[in-house]
XYZ file of C-alpha atoms in Angstrom:
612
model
C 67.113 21.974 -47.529
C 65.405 22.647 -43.907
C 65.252 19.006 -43.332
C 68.721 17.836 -44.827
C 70.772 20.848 -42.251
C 68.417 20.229 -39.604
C 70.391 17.944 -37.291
C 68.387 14.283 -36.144
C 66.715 15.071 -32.505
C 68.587 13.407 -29.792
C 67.345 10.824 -27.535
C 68.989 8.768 -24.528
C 68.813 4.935 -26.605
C 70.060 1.784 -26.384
C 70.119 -1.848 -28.096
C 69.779 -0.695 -31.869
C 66.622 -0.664 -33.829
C 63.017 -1.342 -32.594
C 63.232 -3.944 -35.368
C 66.721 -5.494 -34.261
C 65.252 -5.473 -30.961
C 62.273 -7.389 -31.828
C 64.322 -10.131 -34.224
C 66.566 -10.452 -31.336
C 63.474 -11.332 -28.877
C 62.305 -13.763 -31.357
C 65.699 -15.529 -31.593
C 65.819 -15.363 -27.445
C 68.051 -13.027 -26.635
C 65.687 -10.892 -23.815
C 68.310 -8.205 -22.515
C 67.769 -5.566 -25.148
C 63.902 -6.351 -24.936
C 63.922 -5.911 -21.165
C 65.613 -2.038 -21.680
C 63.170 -1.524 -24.113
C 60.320 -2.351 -21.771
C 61.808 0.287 -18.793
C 62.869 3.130 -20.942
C 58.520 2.962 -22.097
C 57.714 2.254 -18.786
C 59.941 5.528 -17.826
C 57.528 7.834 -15.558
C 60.234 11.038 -16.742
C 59.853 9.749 -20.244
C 60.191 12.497 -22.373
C 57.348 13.488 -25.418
C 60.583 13.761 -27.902
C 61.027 9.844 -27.027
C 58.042 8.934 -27.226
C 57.670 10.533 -30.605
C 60.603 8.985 -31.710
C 59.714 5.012 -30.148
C 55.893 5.621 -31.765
C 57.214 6.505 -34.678
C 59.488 3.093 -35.031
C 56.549 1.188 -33.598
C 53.990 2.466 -36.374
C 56.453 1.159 -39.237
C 56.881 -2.175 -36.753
C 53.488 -3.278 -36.258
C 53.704 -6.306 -38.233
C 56.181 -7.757 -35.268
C 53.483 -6.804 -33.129
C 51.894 -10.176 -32.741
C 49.901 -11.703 -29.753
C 53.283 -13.277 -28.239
C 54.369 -9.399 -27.684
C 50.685 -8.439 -26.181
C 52.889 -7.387 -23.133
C 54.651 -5.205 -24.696
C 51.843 -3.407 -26.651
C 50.197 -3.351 -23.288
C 52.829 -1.013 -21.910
C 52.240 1.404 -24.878
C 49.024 1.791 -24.167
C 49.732 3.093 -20.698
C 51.566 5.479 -21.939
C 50.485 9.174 -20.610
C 49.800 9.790 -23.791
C 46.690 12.256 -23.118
C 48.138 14.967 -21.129
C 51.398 15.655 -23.476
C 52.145 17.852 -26.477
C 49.682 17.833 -29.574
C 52.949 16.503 -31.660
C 52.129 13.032 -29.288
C 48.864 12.936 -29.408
C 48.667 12.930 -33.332
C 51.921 10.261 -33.590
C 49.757 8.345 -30.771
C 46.351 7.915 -33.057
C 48.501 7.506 -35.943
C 50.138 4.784 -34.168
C 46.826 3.095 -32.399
C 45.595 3.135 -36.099
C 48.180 1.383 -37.479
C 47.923 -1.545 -34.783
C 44.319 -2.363 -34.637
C 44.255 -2.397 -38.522
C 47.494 -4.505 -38.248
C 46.820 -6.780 -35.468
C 43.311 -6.832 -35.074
C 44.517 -9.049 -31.921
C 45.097 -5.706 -29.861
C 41.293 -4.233 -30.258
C 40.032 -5.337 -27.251
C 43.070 -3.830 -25.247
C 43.461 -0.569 -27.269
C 39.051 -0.336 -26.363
C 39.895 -0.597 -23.052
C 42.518 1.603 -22.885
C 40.242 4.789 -24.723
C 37.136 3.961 -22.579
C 39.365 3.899 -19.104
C 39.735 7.906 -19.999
C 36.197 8.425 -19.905
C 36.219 9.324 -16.614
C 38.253 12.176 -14.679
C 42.043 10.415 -13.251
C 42.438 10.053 -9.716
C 44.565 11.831 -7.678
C 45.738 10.256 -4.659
C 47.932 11.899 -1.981
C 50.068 9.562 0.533
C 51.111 10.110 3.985
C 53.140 7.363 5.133
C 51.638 4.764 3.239
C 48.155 6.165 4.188
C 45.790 7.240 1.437
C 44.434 10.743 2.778
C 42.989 12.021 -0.197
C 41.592 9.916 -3.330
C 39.745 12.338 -5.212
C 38.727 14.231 -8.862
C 41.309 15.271 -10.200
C 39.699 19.168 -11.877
C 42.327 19.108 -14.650
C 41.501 22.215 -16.747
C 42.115 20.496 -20.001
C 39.333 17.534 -19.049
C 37.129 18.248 -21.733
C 39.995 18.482 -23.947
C 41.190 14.883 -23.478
C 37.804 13.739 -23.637
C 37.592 15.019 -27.187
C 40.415 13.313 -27.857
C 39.304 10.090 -26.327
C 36.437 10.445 -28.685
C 39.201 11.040 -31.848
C 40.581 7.871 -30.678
C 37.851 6.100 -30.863
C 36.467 6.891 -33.900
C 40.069 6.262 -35.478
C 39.953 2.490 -34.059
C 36.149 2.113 -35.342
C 37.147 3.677 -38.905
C 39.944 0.591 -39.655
C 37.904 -1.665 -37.901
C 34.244 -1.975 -38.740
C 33.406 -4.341 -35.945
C 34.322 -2.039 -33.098
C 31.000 -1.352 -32.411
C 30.058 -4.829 -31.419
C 33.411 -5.520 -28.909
C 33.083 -2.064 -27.667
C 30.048 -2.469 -25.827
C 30.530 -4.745 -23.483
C 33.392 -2.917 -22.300
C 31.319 0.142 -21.715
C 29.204 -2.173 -19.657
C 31.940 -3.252 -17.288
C 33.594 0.091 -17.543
C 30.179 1.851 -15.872
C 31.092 2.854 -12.622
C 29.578 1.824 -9.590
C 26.732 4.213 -8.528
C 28.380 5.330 -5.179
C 31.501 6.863 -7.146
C 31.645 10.331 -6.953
C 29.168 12.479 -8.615
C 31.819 13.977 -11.142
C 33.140 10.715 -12.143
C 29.037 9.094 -13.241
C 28.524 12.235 -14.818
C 31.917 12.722 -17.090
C 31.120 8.991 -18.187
C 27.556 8.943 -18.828
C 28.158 11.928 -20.931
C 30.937 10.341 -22.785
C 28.357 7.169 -23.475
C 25.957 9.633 -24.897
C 28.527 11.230 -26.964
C 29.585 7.556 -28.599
C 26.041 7.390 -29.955
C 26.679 10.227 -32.392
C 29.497 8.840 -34.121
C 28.705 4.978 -33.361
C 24.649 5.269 -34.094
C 24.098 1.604 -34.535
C 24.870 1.317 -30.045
C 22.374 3.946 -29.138
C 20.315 1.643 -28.565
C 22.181 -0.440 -25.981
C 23.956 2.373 -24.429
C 20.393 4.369 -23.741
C 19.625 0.691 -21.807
C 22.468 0.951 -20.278
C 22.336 4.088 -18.531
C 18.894 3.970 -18.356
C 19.246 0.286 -16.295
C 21.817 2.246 -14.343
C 19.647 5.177 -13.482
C 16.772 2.552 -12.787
C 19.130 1.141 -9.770
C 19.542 4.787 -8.430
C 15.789 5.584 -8.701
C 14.228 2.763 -6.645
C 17.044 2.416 -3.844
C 16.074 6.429 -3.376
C 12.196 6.139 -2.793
C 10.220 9.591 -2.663
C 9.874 9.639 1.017
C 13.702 9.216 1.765
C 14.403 11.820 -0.382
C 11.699 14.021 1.630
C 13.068 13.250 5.099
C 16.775 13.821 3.812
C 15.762 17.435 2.548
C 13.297 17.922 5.557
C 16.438 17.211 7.713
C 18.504 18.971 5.887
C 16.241 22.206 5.780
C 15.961 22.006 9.794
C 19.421 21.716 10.494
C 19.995 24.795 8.215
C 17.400 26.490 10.050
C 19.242 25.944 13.496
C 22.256 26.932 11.494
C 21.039 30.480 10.454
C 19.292 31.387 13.851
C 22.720 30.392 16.183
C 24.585 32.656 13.699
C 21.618 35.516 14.611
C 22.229 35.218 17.343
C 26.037 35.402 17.150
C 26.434 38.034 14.821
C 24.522 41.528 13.999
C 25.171 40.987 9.935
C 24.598 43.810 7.867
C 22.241 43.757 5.239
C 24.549 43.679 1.950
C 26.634 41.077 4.130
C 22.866 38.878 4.577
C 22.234 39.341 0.874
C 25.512 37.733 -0.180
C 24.431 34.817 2.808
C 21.434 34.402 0.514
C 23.202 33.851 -3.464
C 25.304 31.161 -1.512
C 22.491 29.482 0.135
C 20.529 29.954 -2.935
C 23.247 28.032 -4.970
C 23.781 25.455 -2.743
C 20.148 24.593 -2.286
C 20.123 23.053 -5.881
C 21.902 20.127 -4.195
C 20.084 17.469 -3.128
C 20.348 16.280 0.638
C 19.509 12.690 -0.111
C 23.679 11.820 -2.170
C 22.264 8.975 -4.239
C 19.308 11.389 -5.051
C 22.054 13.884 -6.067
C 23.394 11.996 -8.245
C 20.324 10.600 -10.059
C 19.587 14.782 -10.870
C 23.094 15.259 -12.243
C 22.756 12.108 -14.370
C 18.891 12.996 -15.596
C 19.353 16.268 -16.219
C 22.447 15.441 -18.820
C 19.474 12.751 -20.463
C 16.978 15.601 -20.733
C 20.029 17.530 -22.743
C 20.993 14.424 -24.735
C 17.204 14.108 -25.394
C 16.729 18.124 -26.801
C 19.979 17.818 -28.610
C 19.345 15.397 -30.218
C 15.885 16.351 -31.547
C 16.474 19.760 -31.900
C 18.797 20.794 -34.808
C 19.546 24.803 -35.151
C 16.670 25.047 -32.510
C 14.185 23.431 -34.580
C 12.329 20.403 -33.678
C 13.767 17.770 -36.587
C 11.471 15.104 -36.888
C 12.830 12.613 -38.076
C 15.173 12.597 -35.508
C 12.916 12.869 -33.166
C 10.578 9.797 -34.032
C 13.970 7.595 -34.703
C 14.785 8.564 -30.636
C 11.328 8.423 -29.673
C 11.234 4.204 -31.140
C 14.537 3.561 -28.860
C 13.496 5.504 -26.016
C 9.711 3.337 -26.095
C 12.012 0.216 -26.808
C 14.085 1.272 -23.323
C 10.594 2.059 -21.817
C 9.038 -1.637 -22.735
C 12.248 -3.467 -21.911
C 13.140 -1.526 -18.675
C 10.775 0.903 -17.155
C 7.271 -0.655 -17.390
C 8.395 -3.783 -15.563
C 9.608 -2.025 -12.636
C 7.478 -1.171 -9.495
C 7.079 2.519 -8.538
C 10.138 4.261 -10.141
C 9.807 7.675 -9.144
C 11.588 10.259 -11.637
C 13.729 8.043 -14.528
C 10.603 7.195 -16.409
C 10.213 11.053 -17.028
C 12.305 10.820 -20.217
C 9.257 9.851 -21.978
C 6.878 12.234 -20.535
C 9.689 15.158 -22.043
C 10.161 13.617 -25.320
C 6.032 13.246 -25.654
C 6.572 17.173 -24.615
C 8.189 17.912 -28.583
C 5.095 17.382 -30.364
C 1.511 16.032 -29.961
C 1.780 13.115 -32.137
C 4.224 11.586 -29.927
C 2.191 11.969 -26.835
C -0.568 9.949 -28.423
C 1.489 7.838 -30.164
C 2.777 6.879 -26.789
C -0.733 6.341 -25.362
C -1.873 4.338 -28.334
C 1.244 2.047 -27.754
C 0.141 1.412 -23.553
C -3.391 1.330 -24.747
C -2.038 -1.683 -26.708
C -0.293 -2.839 -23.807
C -3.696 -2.438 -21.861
C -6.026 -4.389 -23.900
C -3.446 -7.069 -25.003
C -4.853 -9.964 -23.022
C -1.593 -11.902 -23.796
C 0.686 -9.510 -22.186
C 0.937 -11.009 -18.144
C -1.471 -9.217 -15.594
C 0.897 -6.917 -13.778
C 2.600 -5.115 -17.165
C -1.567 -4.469 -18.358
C -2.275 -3.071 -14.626
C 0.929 -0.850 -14.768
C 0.009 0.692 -18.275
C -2.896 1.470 -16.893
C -1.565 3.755 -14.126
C 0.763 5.266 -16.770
C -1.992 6.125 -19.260
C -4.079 7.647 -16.180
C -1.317 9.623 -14.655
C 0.143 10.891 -18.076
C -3.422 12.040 -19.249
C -3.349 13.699 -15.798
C -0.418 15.257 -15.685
C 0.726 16.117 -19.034
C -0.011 19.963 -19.889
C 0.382 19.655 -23.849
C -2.159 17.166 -23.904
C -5.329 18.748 -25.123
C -9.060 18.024 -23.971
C -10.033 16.691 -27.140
C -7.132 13.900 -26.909
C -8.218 13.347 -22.970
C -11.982 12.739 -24.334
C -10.934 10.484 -27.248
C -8.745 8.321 -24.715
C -11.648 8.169 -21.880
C -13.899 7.140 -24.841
C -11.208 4.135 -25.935
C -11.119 3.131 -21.994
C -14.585 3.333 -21.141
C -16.062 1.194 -23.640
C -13.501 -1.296 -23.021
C -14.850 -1.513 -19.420
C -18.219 -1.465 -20.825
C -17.677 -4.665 -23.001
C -15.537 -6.116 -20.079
C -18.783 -5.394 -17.596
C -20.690 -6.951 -20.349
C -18.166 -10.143 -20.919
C -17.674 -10.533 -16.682
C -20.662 -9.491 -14.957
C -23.106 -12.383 -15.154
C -19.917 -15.302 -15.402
C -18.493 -17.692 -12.709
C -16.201 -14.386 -12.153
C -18.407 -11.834 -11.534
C -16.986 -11.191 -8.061
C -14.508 -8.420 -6.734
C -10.855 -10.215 -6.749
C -7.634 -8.095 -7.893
C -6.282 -11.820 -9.462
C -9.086 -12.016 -12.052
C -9.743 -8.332 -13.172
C -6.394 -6.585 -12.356
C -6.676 -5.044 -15.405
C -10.028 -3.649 -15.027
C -10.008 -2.264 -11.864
C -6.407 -0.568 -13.103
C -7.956 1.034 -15.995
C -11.286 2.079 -13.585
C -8.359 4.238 -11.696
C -6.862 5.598 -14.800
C -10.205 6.820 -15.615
C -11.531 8.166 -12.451
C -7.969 9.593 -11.908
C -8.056 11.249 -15.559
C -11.319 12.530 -14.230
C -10.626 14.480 -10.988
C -7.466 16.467 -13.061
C -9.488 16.732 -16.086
C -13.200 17.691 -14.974
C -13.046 21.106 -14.867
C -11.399 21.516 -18.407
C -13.789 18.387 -19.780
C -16.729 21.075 -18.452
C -15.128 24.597 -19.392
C -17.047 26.930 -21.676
C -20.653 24.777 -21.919
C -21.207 22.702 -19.424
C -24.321 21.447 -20.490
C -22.240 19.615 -23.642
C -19.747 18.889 -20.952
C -22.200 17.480 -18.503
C -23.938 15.048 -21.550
C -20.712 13.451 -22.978
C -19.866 13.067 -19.094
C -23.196 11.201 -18.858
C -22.548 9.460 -21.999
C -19.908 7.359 -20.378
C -22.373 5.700 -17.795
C -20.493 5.734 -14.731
C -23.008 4.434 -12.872
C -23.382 1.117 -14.519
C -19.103 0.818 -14.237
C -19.983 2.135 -10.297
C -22.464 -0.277 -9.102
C -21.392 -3.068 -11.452
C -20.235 -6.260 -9.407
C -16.884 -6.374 -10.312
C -17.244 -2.967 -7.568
C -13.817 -1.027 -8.592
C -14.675 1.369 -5.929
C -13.437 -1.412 -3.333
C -10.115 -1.684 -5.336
C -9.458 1.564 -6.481
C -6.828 3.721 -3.553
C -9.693 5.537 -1.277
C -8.381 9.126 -1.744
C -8.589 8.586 -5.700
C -12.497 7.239 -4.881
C -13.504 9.947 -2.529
C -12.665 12.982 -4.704
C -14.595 10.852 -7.955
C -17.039 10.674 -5.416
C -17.719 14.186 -4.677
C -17.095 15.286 -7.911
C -19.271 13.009 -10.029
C -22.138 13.818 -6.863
C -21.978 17.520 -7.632
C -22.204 16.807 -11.125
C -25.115 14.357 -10.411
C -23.460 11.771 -12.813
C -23.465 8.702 -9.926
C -23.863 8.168 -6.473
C -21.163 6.337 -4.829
C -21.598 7.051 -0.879
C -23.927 4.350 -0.135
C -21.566 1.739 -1.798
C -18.526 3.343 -0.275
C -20.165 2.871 3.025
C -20.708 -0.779 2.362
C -17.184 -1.483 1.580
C -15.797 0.682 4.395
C -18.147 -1.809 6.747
C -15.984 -4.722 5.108
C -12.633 -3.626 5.772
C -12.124 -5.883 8.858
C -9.673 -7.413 10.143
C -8.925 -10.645 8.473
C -6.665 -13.960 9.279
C -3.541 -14.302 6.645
C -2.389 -17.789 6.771
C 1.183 -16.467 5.190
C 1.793 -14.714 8.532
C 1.578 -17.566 11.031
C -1.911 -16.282 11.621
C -1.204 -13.178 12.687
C -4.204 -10.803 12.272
C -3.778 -7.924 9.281
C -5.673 -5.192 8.447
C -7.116 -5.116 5.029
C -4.979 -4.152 2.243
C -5.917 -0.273 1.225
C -4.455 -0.331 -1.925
C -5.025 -4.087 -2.941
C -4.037 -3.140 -6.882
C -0.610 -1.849 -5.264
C -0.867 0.531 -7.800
C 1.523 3.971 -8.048
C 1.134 7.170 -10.206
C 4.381 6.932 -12.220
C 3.694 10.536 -12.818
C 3.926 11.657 -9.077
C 5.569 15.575 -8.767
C 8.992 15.116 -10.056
C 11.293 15.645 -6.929
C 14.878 16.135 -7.988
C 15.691 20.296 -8.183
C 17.574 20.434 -11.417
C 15.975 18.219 -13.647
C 12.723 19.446 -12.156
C 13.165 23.065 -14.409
C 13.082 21.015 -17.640
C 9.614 19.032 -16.442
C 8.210 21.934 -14.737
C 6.816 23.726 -17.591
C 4.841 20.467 -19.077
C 3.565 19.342 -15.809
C 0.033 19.780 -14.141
C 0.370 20.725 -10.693
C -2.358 19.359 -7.949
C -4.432 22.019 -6.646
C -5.579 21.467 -3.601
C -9.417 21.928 -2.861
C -10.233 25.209 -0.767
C -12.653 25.597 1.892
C -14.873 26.974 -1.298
C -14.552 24.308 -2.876
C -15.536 21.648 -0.745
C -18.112 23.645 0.354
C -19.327 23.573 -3.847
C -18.430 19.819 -3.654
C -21.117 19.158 -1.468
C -23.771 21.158 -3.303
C -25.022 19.386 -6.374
C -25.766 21.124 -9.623
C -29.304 21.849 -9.852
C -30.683 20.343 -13.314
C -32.252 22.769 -15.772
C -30.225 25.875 -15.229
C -29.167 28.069 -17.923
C -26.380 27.634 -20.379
C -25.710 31.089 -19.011
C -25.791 30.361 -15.131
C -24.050 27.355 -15.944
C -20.731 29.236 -17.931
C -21.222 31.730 -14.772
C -20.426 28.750 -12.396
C -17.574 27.292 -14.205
C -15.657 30.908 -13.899
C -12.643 30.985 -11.336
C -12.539 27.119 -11.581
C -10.012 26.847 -14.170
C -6.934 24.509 -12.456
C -4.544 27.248 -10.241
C -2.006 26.475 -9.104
C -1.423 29.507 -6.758
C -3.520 29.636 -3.006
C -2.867 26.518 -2.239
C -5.167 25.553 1.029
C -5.034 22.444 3.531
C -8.410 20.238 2.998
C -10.197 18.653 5.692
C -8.323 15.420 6.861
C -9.743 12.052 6.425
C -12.034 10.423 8.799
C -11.242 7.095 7.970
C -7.757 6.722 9.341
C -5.401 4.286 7.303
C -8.147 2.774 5.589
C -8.200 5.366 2.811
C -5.050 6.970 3.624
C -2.927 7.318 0.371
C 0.088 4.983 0.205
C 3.568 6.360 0.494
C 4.156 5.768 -3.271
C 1.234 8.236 -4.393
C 2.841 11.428 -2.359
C 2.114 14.332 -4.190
C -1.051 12.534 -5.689
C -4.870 14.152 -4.746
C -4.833 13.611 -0.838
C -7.333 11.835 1.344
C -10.435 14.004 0.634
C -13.098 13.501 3.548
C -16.170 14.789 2.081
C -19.408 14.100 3.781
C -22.375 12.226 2.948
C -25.545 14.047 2.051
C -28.058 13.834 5.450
């Protein structure tokens, strides 16, 4: 009875039916077409009129062929998003109808969703001058997103084989990575958001972003990232002492100074830095979300991740020359659980000892097995020692294969891979001594022994030439004070070759010898950026830096024969701190064993001296 009194809603129409309309257009006759096309391209349209054209449209889509793909492209820019729910719902009943219709559309009606993945524009004009092109902060953002998303998985429902022509629009929909910070982040968290409904693209949409955060990482190496925030620290610096001097704050008035400061200081100076940290720190979520169900760790979630996120890792990341932070996504999903973290070692061990894989991807999963067993907290001793056991015989057999050949001769080309993994392990060694001794060091000094250092030391392949000098010094003085090898007097002998030497490649220009001739990097290098920093933080071992005591110690070599007692008394107040951090004595050597720029943050240059 409601319905029959209820009187039909008036709207402003003309030219007949949608249908009449259409059969006329067919026939020719374009004027009533032509209306139809301004009244939907009306920017005052009303939401009663478009309820009322969707409506004749969804029981119309079978005259929506390709010769009308002008048409439909007008209804899909209709501002559909930001109108009443009552258009919204007729507007997904209506996109349903179509694609299932006229399959013809897809591509189109894709496009049009995925354009809304990012915040609108909002540009203000003075005289046909653009003066402001920015965000726009529409309260109900998140709101249309969801209903981007509802769109979406509307289209995919009637039409199975969305998945496949909706990804390479999200590829050329990705926005360039100088856009503004907002507009990367609203869209790689939309991409991330696709994968829970659309499960068969996680795959390519993790390589997506991933290649995308790849691009940010290396055009924002550590060191510009240090000089932006060194910069920007000094110029706040000048900032806060000409307002001392300007003003006599109060001390309530200083405090509030400090919260904004103190919020404002999460930025990062360097912008493309800034916006890798936004972007990362939404992957870390993605990455705990998705594992985590109700809080706890699900596994099987987890390992299905952890295969795409290696797959990412293998196809992106290990090919590409001293990334600095994006490569972290493994080191925090190895965080969840144990068997991951060795998993992921077994799989570059495999990498490692492949001799089919090409030189340079064995060499770099060598720095990433060294670096991770360095730097990774969960990792327990007995895993460290079960890993130094896997890489040391493999040098051992190499040693045995190489050293009395043709090749038994220090070159980088031959034995990349050797003098890589040599690094790895003396690396491992300089974080992992102290806990490799703790509680008996006489076991801990015998399986240290057991790996014959000095054989892999004074072999003639001579890693100690190859390895970076700051990683050899400190296995120098540590494996002297432990009275496992001696490796001053062949250090001395290499530091009397590094000479000057004639490179035909540079018109004969004279060159000093290369000091890190593997061109190795620690992917693991102290994460930089501030906000994804708190969710590596906790897993990450910290570089101490060697006090005054402890060179001093460094240069005194354990006596042999002292007591299991004496020897737990002189392990106590070693354990890695991470607190009193001290300068150490600078190198003597100059840029011959200087670190290289891409191993800031790394043990330093460690000058320790040779025994009189």
């Amino acid at each position: 009875d409601e319905f029959i009194s209820s009187p039909p809603r008036k709207t402003v129409r003309f030219g007949g039916t949608l249908t009449d309309i259409l059969l006329k257009y067919e026939k020719g006759e374009t004027t009533d077409f032509e209306l139809l096309k301004h009244q939907l391209s009306d920017p005052d349209i009303k939401d009663a009129q478009i309820i009322n054209w969707l409506h004749e449209f969804r029981a119309s889509v079978a005259y929506l062929t390709k010769e009308l793909e002008q048409l439909v492209s007008i209804l899909l820019k209709l501002p559909w998003l930001r109108r009443s729910r009552e258009v919204v719902e007729e507007y997904l009943g209506f996109l349903g109808n179509l694609v299932s219709a006229q399959t013809v559309h897809l591509r189109p009606c894709l496009r049009m969703i995925v354009s809304q993945f990012v915040p609108p524009r909002v540009t203000i004009r003075e005289d046909d001058v653009d003066i402001s092109d920015s965000d726009d902060d529409d309260e109900n953002l998140s709101e249309n997103f969801n209903t981007c998303h509802r769109a979406l998985q509307t289209v995919a429902r009637y039409v199975p084989s969305t998945p496949q022509f909706l990804m390479p629009i999200l590829v050329e929909n990705f926005p360039f990575i100088n856009k503004s910070e907002r507009t990367l982040e609203c869209y790689v968290h939309n991409l991330l958001r696709v994968t829970v409904y659309l499960p068969t693209l996680r795959l390519q949409i993790l390589e997506l972003i991933i290649e995308k955060l790849l691009k940010l990482d290396v055009s924002t190496p550590q060191q510009d990232i240090e000089d932006a925030e060194e910069t920007a620290n000094n110029s706040d610096n000048e900032e806060k002492s000409r307002e001392e001097g300007l003003f006599d704050m109060e001390e309530d008035e200083e405090r509030k100074g400090n919260k904004v400061v103190s919020s404002s200081s999460e930025r990062m100076a360097h912008p493309l830095a800034e916006r890798l940290d936004i972007l990362m720190t939404i992957l870390f979520s993605y990455i705990k979300d998705v594992c985590h169900v109700d809080g706890k760790l699900d596994i099987n979630n987890t390992k299905d991740l952890y295969r795409d996120l290696v797959s990412v890792f293998d196809k992106l990341i290990l090919p590409t020359h001293a990334s600095c932070h994006v490569q972290y996504f493994m080191f925090y999903i190895c965080s969840f659980k144990l068997g991951l973290a060795e998993a992921f070692l077994d799989h570059l061990w495999k990498k490692l000892h492949d001799p089919n894989n090409p030189s340079v991807i064995r060499q770099t999963a060598g720095s990433y097995i060294g670096s991770f067993l360095a730097r990774a907290k969960f990792i327990p001793v007995v895993t460290v020692k079960a890993c130094l056991d896997l890489l040391v015989n493999w040098m051992h057999k190499y040693i045995d294969n190489q050293d009395t050949g043709a090749n038994a001769y220090c070159d980088v080309a031959l034995h990349g891979p050797f003098y890589s993994t040599c690094q790895a392990v003396f690396y491992t060694l300089i974080f992992r001594h102290k806990q490799l001794l703790d509680g008996n060091l006489r076991k801990g000094l015998s399986y240290l022994q057991s790996l014959n250092f000095e054989r892999i030391v004074m072999c003639q392949l001579n890693p100690l030439k190859i390895c970076i000098p700051s990683v050899v010094n400190l296995f120098a003085a540590i494996t002297r004070k432990y009275q496992l090898v001696f490796c001053y007097t062949i250090i001395e002998r290499n530091n009397r070759q590094f000479i000057p030497v004639v490179r035909s490649g540079t018109g004969g220009d004279l060159v000093q010898t290369c000091t890190n001739p593997l061109d190795s990097f620690f992917p693991f290098d102290p994460y930089m950026l501030k906000r994804s920093k708190k969710t590596i933080d906790p897993f990450y071992q910290f570089w101490e830096e060697l006090s005054a005591e402890d060179l001093e110690n460094l240069k005194k070599p354990i006596k042999r024969g002292t007591s299991e007692d004496e020897d737990d008394d002189f392990l106590k107040g070693e354990t890695p701190q991470n607190d009193g951090v001290v300068g150490i004595a600078p190198n003597s050597y100059e840029s011959n064993t200087r670190s290289p720029v891409s191993s800031i943050g790394s043990p330093p240059d460690c000058y320790v001296p040779y025994p009189q």
